[in-house]
Short mmCIF file of C-alpha atoms in Angstrom, two decimals:
data_model
loop_
_atom_site.label_atom_id
_atom_site.label_comp_id
_atom_site.label_asym_id
_atom_site.label_seq_id
_atom_site.Cartn_x
_atom_site.Cartn_y
_atom_site.Cartn_z
CA UNK O 1 -0.26 0.07 0.16
CA UNK O 2 0.80 3.62 -0.39
CA UNK O 3 -0.37 5.81 2.14
CA UNK O 4 0.47 9.43 3.53
CA UNK O 5 -1.21 10.06 6.66
CA UNK O 6 -1.20 13.65 8.19
CA UNK O 7 -2.19 14.67 11.71
CA UNK O 8 -3.45 18.06 10.52
CA UNK O 9 -3.81 20.12 7.40
CA UNK O 10 -2.43 23.36 8.56
CA UNK O 11 -0.10 24.59 11.56
CA UNK O 12 -1.47 27.38 13.56
CA UNK O 13 -0.96 30.72 11.74
CA UNK O 14 0.45 28.97 8.56
CA UNK O 15 -1.32 28.52 5.38
CA UNK O 16 -3.42 25.73 4.14
CA UNK O 17 -1.45 22.50 3.94
CA UNK O 18 1.68 24.45 3.62
CA UNK O 19 3.90 22.43 6.03
CA UNK O 20 3.06 19.22 4.03
CA UNK O 21 2.83 20.49 0.52
CA UNK O 22 6.22 19.20 -0.40
CA UNK O 23 5.70 15.85 1.07
CA UNK O 24 2.24 15.58 -0.69
CA UNK O 25 3.92 16.72 -4.02
CA UNK O 26 6.71 14.16 -3.89
CA UNK O 27 4.58 11.34 -2.58
CA UNK O 28 2.27 11.95 -5.83
CA UNK O 29 5.15 12.53 -8.40
CA UNK O 30 7.02 9.48 -7.18
CA UNK O 31 3.59 7.49 -8.37
CA UNK O 32 3.31 9.47 -11.45
CA UNK O 33 -0.02 10.81 -10.26
CA UNK O 34 -1.50 13.66 -12.17
CA UNK O 35 -5.19 13.65 -10.97
CA UNK O 36 -6.68 12.64 -7.73
CA UNK O 37 -10.28 12.12 -6.52
CA UNK O 38 -11.11 14.33 -3.50
CA UNK O 39 -13.36 13.09 -0.64
CA UNK O 40 -14.67 16.64 1.16
CA UNK O 41 -17.38 15.09 3.27
CA UNK O 42 -15.81 16.13 6.43
CA UNK O 43 -16.79 19.71 5.59
CA UNK O 44 -19.81 20.80 7.81
CA UNK O 45 -19.82 24.70 8.16
CA UNK O 46 -18.69 25.33 4.44
CA UNK O 47 -19.69 23.64 1.29
CA UNK O 48 -18.03 20.66 -0.38
CA UNK O 49 -17.40 23.12 -3.48
CA UNK O 50 -15.63 25.66 -1.43
CA UNK O 51 -13.44 22.72 0.11
CA UNK O 52 -12.63 21.27 -3.45
CA UNK O 53 -11.72 24.79 -4.53
CA UNK O 54 -9.32 25.24 -1.63
CA UNK O 55 -7.64 21.78 -2.31
CA UNK O 56 -7.33 22.63 -6.12
CA UNK O 57 -5.46 25.75 -5.24
CA UNK O 58 -2.96 23.81 -3.35
CA UNK O 59 -2.56 20.88 -5.68
CA UNK O 60 -2.44 23.07 -8.71
CA UNK O 61 0.69 24.37 -7.76
CA UNK O 62 2.16 21.25 -8.38
CA UNK O 63 -0.03 20.57 -11.42
CA UNK O 64 -1.99 17.72 -10.08
CA UNK O 65 -5.78 17.93 -11.07
CA UNK O 66 -8.31 17.55 -8.06
CA UNK O 67 -11.91 16.25 -8.78
CA UNK O 68 -14.39 16.22 -6.26
CA UNK O 69 -16.42 13.02 -5.61
CA UNK O 70 -19.43 15.09 -4.89
CA UNK O 71 -19.45 16.32 -8.39
CA UNK O 72 -19.00 12.90 -10.02
CA UNK O 73 -22.30 11.56 -11.57
CA UNK O 74 -21.17 8.04 -10.70
CA UNK O 75 -18.90 8.10 -7.62
CA UNK O 76 -18.03 4.45 -7.66
CA UNK O 77 -16.83 4.52 -11.19
CA UNK O 78 -14.71 7.59 -10.07
CA UNK O 79 -13.19 5.58 -7.08
CA UNK O 80 -12.52 2.51 -9.75
CA UNK O 81 -10.96 5.12 -12.24
CA UNK O 82 -8.90 7.53 -10.36
CA UNK O 83 -5.20 7.58 -9.95
CA UNK O 84 -5.22 8.57 -6.12
CA UNK O 85 -7.61 9.08 -3.27
CA UNK O 86 -7.47 12.05 -0.89
CA UNK O 87 -9.45 12.67 2.07
CA UNK O 88 -9.74 15.96 3.83
CA UNK O 89 -10.20 16.76 7.45
CA UNK O 90 -13.29 18.46 9.07
CA UNK O 91 -15.83 16.45 11.25
CA UNK O 92 -15.08 12.69 11.19
CA UNK O 93 -18.49 11.51 12.04
CA UNK O 94 -20.03 13.48 9.16
CA UNK O 95 -17.29 11.99 6.75
CA UNK O 96 -18.00 8.56 7.91
CA UNK O 97 -21.74 8.80 7.86
CA UNK O 98 -21.54 10.04 4.03
CA UNK O 99 -18.84 7.43 3.16
CA UNK O 100 -21.22 4.64 4.32
CA UNK O 101 -24.21 6.25 2.97
CA UNK O 102 -22.71 6.31 -0.40
CA UNK O 103 -21.56 2.83 -0.25
CA UNK O 104 -18.06 3.70 -0.60
CA UNK O 105 -16.09 2.05 2.31
CA UNK O 106 -15.61 -1.39 0.61
CA UNK O 107 -14.63 0.12 -2.95
CA UNK O 108 -12.23 2.65 -1.49
CA UNK O 109 -10.61 -0.06 0.83
CA UNK O 110 -10.22 -2.44 -1.79
CA UNK O 111 -8.78 0.03 -4.35
CA UNK O 112 -6.31 1.36 -1.76
CA UNK O 113 -5.24 -1.94 -0.60
CA UNK O 114 -4.70 -2.98 -4.22
CA UNK O 115 -2.13 -0.11 -4.36
CA UNK O 116 -3.76 3.14 -5.27
CA UNK O 117 -2.12 5.83 -3.35
CA UNK O 118 -4.18 7.36 -0.50
CA UNK O 119 -3.47 10.74 1.27
CA UNK O 120 -5.54 11.76 4.19
CA UNK O 121 -5.19 14.60 6.91
CA UNK O 122 -7.00 14.79 10.26
CA UNK O 123 -10.32 12.99 9.84
CA UNK O 124 -9.05 11.89 6.55
CA UNK O 125 -6.06 10.01 8.37
CA UNK O 126 -8.62 8.70 11.09
CA UNK O 127 -10.39 7.15 8.19
CA UNK O 128 -7.44 4.89 7.21
CA UNK O 129 -7.65 3.22 10.64
CA UNK O 130 -9.92 0.35 11.59
CA UNK O 131 -12.51 2.57 13.03
CA UNK O 132 -12.84 6.40 14.00
CA UNK O 133 -12.97 5.58 17.60
CA UNK O 134 -9.73 7.67 18.34
CA UNK O 135 -11.32 10.78 16.75
CA UNK O 136 -11.23 14.08 18.72
CA UNK O 137 -14.45 15.21 16.93
CA UNK O 138 -18.00 15.91 18.30
CA UNK O 139 -20.44 13.09 17.29
CA UNK O 140 -22.64 15.58 15.48
CA UNK O 141 -24.32 12.90 13.32
CA UNK O 142 -24.57 9.21 13.69
CA UNK O 143 -22.69 7.16 11.13
CA UNK O 144 -24.20 3.53 10.50
CA UNK O 145 -21.03 2.19 11.99
CA UNK O 146 -17.87 3.47 13.61
CA UNK O 147 -15.80 1.11 11.04
CA UNK O 148 -13.75 2.87 8.62
CA UNK O 149 -11.56 2.25 5.57
CA UNK O 150 -9.15 -0.04 7.79
CA UNK O 151 -6.04 0.32 5.60
CA UNK O 152 -3.71 -0.08 8.88
CA UNK O 153 -3.93 -2.24 11.88
CA UNK O 154 -3.64 0.65 14.49
CA UNK O 155 -5.52 3.70 15.34
CA UNK O 156 -4.27 7.00 14.88
CA UNK O 157 -5.10 10.11 17.08
CA UNK O 158 -4.66 13.13 14.96
CA UNK O 159 -3.66 16.57 16.43
CA UNK O 160 -2.27 14.81 19.41
CA UNK O 161 -1.19 17.06 22.26
CA UNK O 162 -0.25 16.63 25.79
CA UNK O 163 -0.73 20.28 26.56
CA UNK O 164 -3.43 20.64 29.29
CA UNK O 165 -5.74 23.54 29.85
CA UNK O 166 -5.21 25.37 33.17
CA UNK O 167 -7.75 24.96 35.75
CA UNK O 168 -9.81 22.78 33.62
CA UNK O 169 -11.20 19.56 35.22
CA UNK O 170 -12.41 17.76 32.01
CA UNK O 171 -10.49 14.65 30.72
CA UNK O 172 -6.92 15.32 29.13
CA UNK O 173 -6.08 13.78 25.53
CA UNK O 174 -4.19 11.08 27.56
CA UNK O 175 -7.11 10.39 29.66
CA UNK O 176 -9.41 9.81 26.71
CA UNK O 177 -6.86 7.60 25.03
CA UNK O 178 -6.32 5.77 28.05
CA UNK O 179 -10.13 4.97 28.09
CA UNK O 180 -9.94 3.77 24.39
CA UNK O 181 -7.18 1.30 25.24
CA UNK O 182 -8.85 0.00 28.23
CA UNK O 183 -12.12 -0.51 26.59
CA UNK O 184 -10.07 -2.07 23.34
CA UNK O 185 -7.51 -4.34 24.68
CA UNK O 186 -4.54 -5.21 22.43
CA UNK O 187 -5.09 -2.18 20.19
CA UNK O 188 -2.35 0.34 19.39
CA UNK O 189 -3.03 4.12 19.49
CA UNK O 190 -0.54 6.59 18.06
CA UNK O 191 -0.71 10.05 19.20
CA UNK O 192 0.27 11.88 16.05
CA UNK O 193 1.43 15.42 16.91
CA UNK O 194 0.42 18.52 14.51
CA UNK O 195 3.14 19.00 11.74
CA UNK O 196 3.81 15.10 11.74
CA UNK O 197 2.79 12.32 9.29
CA UNK O 198 2.93 8.62 8.42
CA UNK O 199 4.19 7.48 5.31
CA UNK O 200 3.58 3.89 4.40
CA UNK O 201 5.44 2.55 1.07
CA UNK O 202 7.01 -0.90 0.17
CA UNK O 203 5.68 -2.41 3.35
CA UNK O 204 7.56 -0.12 5.56
CA UNK O 205 5.88 2.64 7.88
CA UNK O 206 7.98 5.89 8.82
CA UNK O 207 7.12 8.90 10.87
CA UNK O 208 8.07 12.08 9.07
CA UNK O 209 8.29 15.16 10.95
CA UNK O 210 10.34 16.60 13.77
CA UNK O 211 8.39 15.50 16.87
CA UNK O 212 8.22 12.05 18.36
CA UNK O 213 4.75 10.17 18.13
CA UNK O 214 3.29 8.67 21.61
CA UNK O 215 2.29 5.04 21.53
CA UNK O 216 -0.49 3.79 23.90
CA UNK O 217 -1.53 0.20 24.53
CA UNK O 218 -3.20 -1.20 27.54
CA UNK O 219 -1.04 -2.83 30.13
CA UNK O 220 2.05 -0.59 28.87
CA UNK O 221 3.47 2.53 29.94
CA UNK O 222 2.71 5.10 27.12
CA UNK O 223 5.94 5.97 25.36
CA UNK O 224 7.49 8.32 22.80
CA UNK O 225 9.16 7.08 19.67
CA UNK O 226 11.12 9.47 17.52
CA UNK O 227 10.89 9.89 13.80
CA UNK O 228 14.25 7.69 12.97
CA UNK O 229 13.27 4.84 15.15
CA UNK O 230 11.45 1.63 13.85
CA UNK O 231 7.61 1.71 13.80
CA UNK O 232 7.44 -1.76 12.16
CA UNK O 233 5.82 -3.36 15.44
CA UNK O 234 2.44 -1.29 14.43
CA UNK O 235 1.98 -3.36 11.35
CA UNK F 1 -39.86 16.89 36.08
CA UNK F 2 -37.21 17.17 38.56
CA UNK F 3 -33.59 17.31 37.21
CA UNK F 4 -30.40 18.56 38.53
CA UNK F 5 -27.78 18.75 35.62
CA UNK F 6 -24.21 19.46 36.41
CA UNK F 7 -21.51 20.34 34.13
CA UNK F 8 -18.91 18.25 36.08
CA UNK F 9 -18.35 16.44 39.20
CA UNK F 10 -15.35 18.27 40.38
CA UNK F 11 -13.47 21.47 39.94
CA UNK F 12 -9.64 21.39 39.30
CA UNK F 13 -7.92 20.80 42.61
CA UNK F 14 -10.78 20.12 44.68
CA UNK F 15 -12.49 17.11 46.28
CA UNK F 16 -14.85 14.88 44.42
CA UNK F 17 -18.40 16.41 43.92
CA UNK F 18 -17.29 19.15 46.63
CA UNK F 19 -18.72 22.11 44.86
CA UNK F 20 -22.00 20.49 44.00
CA UNK F 21 -22.31 18.50 47.37
CA UNK F 22 -24.79 21.17 49.07
CA UNK F 23 -27.10 21.41 46.04
CA UNK F 24 -27.43 17.73 45.56
CA UNK F 25 -28.27 17.54 49.30
CA UNK F 26 -30.85 20.16 49.16
CA UNK F 27 -32.37 18.94 45.96
CA UNK F 28 -32.66 15.41 47.49
CA UNK F 29 -33.71 16.42 50.88
CA UNK F 30 -36.38 18.87 49.33
CA UNK F 31 -37.92 15.63 47.86
CA UNK F 32 -37.51 13.42 50.79
CA UNK F 33 -34.99 11.03 49.14
CA UNK F 34 -33.29 8.79 51.33
CA UNK F 35 -31.96 6.05 48.73
CA UNK F 36 -30.84 6.70 45.17
CA UNK F 37 -30.09 4.42 42.19
CA UNK F 38 -26.70 5.07 40.93
CA UNK F 39 -25.72 4.18 37.28
CA UNK F 40 -21.83 3.71 37.04
CA UNK F 41 -21.52 2.62 33.29
CA UNK F 42 -19.51 5.80 32.03
CA UNK F 43 -16.62 4.22 34.24
CA UNK F 44 -13.95 2.89 32.02
CA UNK F 45 -10.60 2.83 33.42
CA UNK F 46 -11.93 1.91 37.07
CA UNK F 47 -14.48 -0.45 38.20
CA UNK F 48 -18.07 0.17 38.66
CA UNK F 49 -17.71 -0.95 42.43
CA UNK F 50 -14.81 1.75 42.94
CA UNK F 51 -17.41 4.25 41.27
CA UNK F 52 -20.00 3.28 43.61
CA UNK F 53 -18.00 3.46 46.76
CA UNK F 54 -16.77 7.06 45.76
CA UNK F 55 -20.31 8.26 45.24
CA UNK F 56 -21.26 6.49 48.47
CA UNK F 57 -18.78 8.17 50.57
CA UNK F 58 -19.87 11.70 49.17
CA UNK F 59 -23.92 11.00 49.51
CA UNK F 60 -23.18 9.16 52.83
CA UNK F 61 -22.15 12.64 54.28
CA UNK F 62 -25.77 13.64 54.01
CA UNK F 63 -27.29 10.18 54.92
CA UNK F 64 -28.63 9.28 51.48
CA UNK F 65 -28.11 5.46 50.48
CA UNK F 66 -26.64 4.54 47.24
CA UNK F 67 -27.34 1.57 45.20
CA UNK F 68 -25.50 0.78 42.40
CA UNK F 69 -27.60 -0.69 39.26
CA UNK F 70 -24.80 -3.06 38.44
CA UNK F 71 -25.19 -4.83 41.73
CA UNK F 72 -29.08 -5.28 41.32
CA UNK F 73 -30.26 -8.84 40.21
CA UNK F 74 -33.02 -7.07 38.42
CA UNK F 75 -31.98 -3.62 37.17
CA UNK F 76 -35.43 -2.70 35.68
CA UNK F 77 -37.20 -3.71 38.91
CA UNK F 78 -34.58 -1.35 40.76
CA UNK F 79 -35.32 1.48 38.36
CA UNK F 80 -38.93 1.00 38.74
CA UNK F 81 -38.59 1.06 42.58
CA UNK F 82 -36.11 3.53 43.44
CA UNK F 83 -36.67 7.17 44.74
CA UNK F 84 -34.17 8.87 42.72
CA UNK F 85 -31.88 8.16 39.59
CA UNK F 86 -28.24 9.54 39.58
CA UNK F 87 -26.06 9.22 36.57
CA UNK F 88 -22.33 9.72 37.01
CA UNK F 89 -19.90 11.05 34.48
CA UNK F 90 -16.85 9.30 32.61
CA UNK F 91 -17.08 8.22 29.07
CA UNK F 92 -20.40 9.04 27.59
CA UNK F 93 -20.50 6.40 24.82
CA UNK F 94 -19.35 3.81 27.14
CA UNK F 95 -22.31 5.06 29.43
CA UNK F 96 -24.87 5.00 26.41
CA UNK F 97 -23.85 1.66 25.18
CA UNK F 98 -24.41 -0.10 28.29
CA UNK F 99 -27.78 1.97 28.96
CA UNK F 100 -28.92 0.59 25.46
CA UNK F 101 -27.62 -2.92 25.89
CA UNK F 102 -29.43 -3.16 29.20
CA UNK F 103 -32.71 -1.99 28.01
CA UNK F 104 -32.73 0.97 30.27
CA UNK F 105 -33.38 3.81 28.08
CA UNK F 106 -37.18 3.88 27.86
CA UNK F 107 -37.61 2.73 31.69
CA UNK F 108 -35.59 5.51 32.93
CA UNK F 109 -36.98 8.04 30.56
CA UNK F 110 -40.58 7.08 31.63
CA UNK F 111 -39.69 7.00 35.24
CA UNK F 112 -38.08 10.39 35.27
CA UNK F 113 -40.71 12.00 33.04
CA UNK F 114 -43.42 10.83 35.73
CA UNK F 115 -41.47 13.02 38.23
CA UNK F 116 -38.78 10.99 39.76
CA UNK F 117 -35.57 13.05 40.51
CA UNK F 118 -32.68 12.75 38.32
CA UNK F 119 -29.28 13.87 38.88
CA UNK F 120 -26.43 13.59 36.20
CA UNK F 121 -23.03 15.20 36.00
CA UNK F 122 -20.85 15.51 32.78
CA UNK F 123 -21.88 12.29 30.93
CA UNK F 124 -24.78 11.99 33.13
CA UNK F 125 -25.97 15.72 32.18
CA UNK F 126 -25.70 14.67 28.34
CA UNK F 127 -27.72 11.52 28.74
CA UNK F 128 -30.55 13.64 30.00
CA UNK F 129 -30.57 15.32 26.49
CA UNK F 130 -32.34 14.23 23.20
CA UNK F 131 -28.99 12.78 22.13
CA UNK F 132 -25.21 12.58 23.17
CA UNK F 133 -24.27 14.43 20.02
CA UNK F 134 -22.71 17.27 21.94
CA UNK F 135 -20.31 15.08 24.28
CA UNK F 136 -16.54 15.89 24.20
CA UNK F 137 -15.77 12.33 24.88
CA UNK F 138 -13.94 10.12 22.62
CA UNK F 139 -16.14 7.43 20.88
CA UNK F 140 -14.21 4.52 22.34
CA UNK F 141 -17.26 2.22 21.73
CA UNK F 142 -20.20 2.17 19.55
CA UNK F 143 -23.60 2.55 21.19
CA UNK F 144 -26.62 0.80 19.43
CA UNK F 145 -27.87 4.67 18.83
CA UNK F 146 -26.82 8.35 19.72
CA UNK F 147 -30.36 8.89 21.11
CA UNK F 148 -30.42 9.35 24.88
CA UNK F 149 -32.93 9.68 27.81
CA UNK F 150 -34.58 12.93 26.01
CA UNK F 151 -35.54 14.58 29.25
CA UNK F 152 -34.93 18.17 27.98
CA UNK F 153 -35.33 19.46 24.44
CA UNK F 154 -32.09 20.93 24.14
CA UNK F 155 -28.37 19.85 24.18
CA UNK F 156 -25.84 20.45 26.86
CA UNK F 157 -22.09 20.56 26.26
CA UNK F 158 -20.57 19.80 29.47
CA UNK F 159 -17.05 21.25 30.55
CA UNK F 160 -17.84 24.00 28.27
CA UNK F 161 -14.76 26.38 27.86
CA UNK F 162 -13.73 28.91 25.25
CA UNK F 163 -10.05 28.84 26.49
CA UNK F 164 -7.91 27.80 23.50
CA UNK F 165 -4.67 25.87 23.56
CA UNK F 166 -1.66 28.22 22.48
CA UNK F 167 -0.16 27.01 18.91
CA UNK F 168 -2.80 24.31 18.34
CA UNK F 169 -4.58 24.17 14.98
CA UNK F 170 -7.13 21.82 15.88
CA UNK F 171 -10.87 22.81 16.47
CA UNK F 172 -11.78 24.84 19.29
CA UNK F 173 -14.80 23.87 21.33
CA UNK F 174 -16.87 26.74 19.77
CA UNK F 175 -15.81 25.20 16.25
CA UNK F 176 -17.08 21.89 17.17
CA UNK F 177 -20.46 23.05 18.53
CA UNK F 178 -20.68 25.42 15.49
CA UNK F 179 -20.47 22.18 13.42
CA UNK F 180 -23.22 20.40 15.54
CA UNK F 181 -25.75 23.34 14.99
CA UNK F 182 -24.90 23.54 11.35
CA UNK F 183 -25.68 19.96 10.77
CA UNK F 184 -28.67 20.12 13.19
CA UNK F 185 -30.58 23.03 12.42
CA UNK F 186 -33.09 24.45 14.87
CA UNK F 187 -31.51 22.76 17.88
CA UNK F 188 -29.86 24.74 20.78
CA UNK F 189 -26.78 23.88 22.31
CA UNK F 190 -25.75 25.24 25.74
CA UNK F 191 -22.43 25.58 26.95
CA UNK F 192 -22.28 24.68 30.54
CA UNK F 193 -19.27 25.77 32.27
CA UNK F 194 -17.52 23.84 35.05
CA UNK F 195 -19.18 24.60 38.37
CA UNK F 196 -22.54 25.32 36.82
CA UNK F 197 -25.63 23.20 36.69
CA UNK F 198 -29.25 23.25 35.48
CA UNK F 199 -32.08 22.83 37.79
CA UNK F 200 -35.38 22.06 36.46
CA UNK F 201 -38.47 21.93 38.84
CA UNK F 202 -41.88 23.13 38.59
CA UNK F 203 -41.52 23.42 35.00
CA UNK F 204 -38.91 26.22 35.32
CA UNK F 205 -35.26 25.77 34.23
CA UNK F 206 -32.64 27.68 36.23
CA UNK F 207 -29.00 28.15 35.87
CA UNK F 208 -27.12 27.64 39.26
CA UNK F 209 -23.42 28.95 39.42
CA UNK F 210 -21.61 32.04 38.94
CA UNK F 211 -20.68 31.79 35.40
CA UNK F 212 -22.88 32.41 32.53
CA UNK F 213 -23.97 29.75 29.98
CA UNK F 214 -23.35 30.06 26.34
CA UNK F 215 -26.14 29.41 23.78
CA UNK F 216 -25.69 28.40 20.23
CA UNK F 217 -28.17 28.08 17.46
CA UNK F 218 -27.65 27.95 13.76
CA UNK F 219 -28.19 31.15 12.23
CA UNK F 220 -27.77 33.18 15.48
CA UNK F 221 -24.84 34.72 17.11
CA UNK F 222 -23.68 32.59 20.07
CA UNK F 223 -24.60 34.58 23.29
CA UNK F 224 -23.90 34.42 27.08
CA UNK F 225 -26.81 34.18 29.48
CA UNK F 226 -26.31 34.91 33.19
CA UNK F 227 -27.62 32.79 36.07
CA UNK F 228 -30.39 35.23 37.03
CA UNK F 229 -31.71 35.47 33.30
CA UNK F 230 -34.67 33.62 31.86
CA UNK F 231 -33.73 30.28 30.39
CA UNK F 232 -37.55 29.50 29.49
CA UNK F 233 -36.99 29.61 25.84
CA UNK F 234 -35.06 26.31 25.88
CA UNK F 235 -38.04 24.48 27.11
#
């Protein structure tokens, strides 16, 4: 498989996808991709067309055409035909609900497992996991199932942070992930910090970025793993 | 109905339920409640027995007996018989999954609608809403449905805060609630700050606490409403 899974689209104060642009470009160029299919269903408070235009602007800079699946008369045929699939961030529940409703889970899963490149950021990275059970998003709509594309055997927590709000009694991110691993024994969760991404190619998983990822599994102490270390145990 | 819905159990650095203890005591005493049924299913990383013991310790201070529904040979009979129902915080998805699995949604809803006092904090306050769609919790397990006890016609966001993490690009709480109202037109969401609670009695809804609540509805500017103002429009 060929996966590029980003924690987030944009760093605070930066331009859209700016930190990731070079990596996206080289990932697509190495695979001779000139046109991608974009899935914008995580958008809630702005339109799919606006989302498409925003992504077209960025991908246009390196001359990759972007087609929005919401514009395709036959979305399943578009999935089958396209050179790469790109899933943008937003609300993970809304994204998953739409993907299920439109019968896209199986077709995208099979296509990407067969080698078609997949890029996802934030909610789009969560969608590559077995389920969306490690999203940070609010469950604003109910998807048919929490099962997602299941392209990797572990869970990503995008936008991972261990910074705590002062004088706040609600759960921290680590508390929440701690509950997940408690309720889901044997599963790995990776806290993927903003500005970091996973690259899976030639059966090898690499962390790209300058910050370590934090690994959680029930019965083990959470631990930090640096980008140059081996992530093979996750596969 | 007789509802006491708390944003949270405990303020940062404080003892368990300390800020709310007096209010819980007077709410129960005014209704001659001497024994309550506690639903501990939001607990994930500690046991139901531990949770029960913690709550018994607090309620014991004002001589109210606490029975854990998980210890009852016939939970439905316990719901039917009990003087009041109390639902503790933790993970809302885990709580809702268990409540559905054990067939408690309808029995608790009918019992409380018929007048039995209900107290809930955090996840337990979310459970009083039509759905759990405004929880902050991680969807660590999948409940059969997002529908909850539906005792009030609006959504509470517990632990509401508008404090933002520095240098963080992920969604703020207001962004997330903004997505909810966008996807659910006509619904009210109330951001209930820590240390605050709603008291519903004699058909009147009051905010108790020292901080305003923040009201969100699609097409309207979010606005703050102080404890001494009228919340009747939510009913």
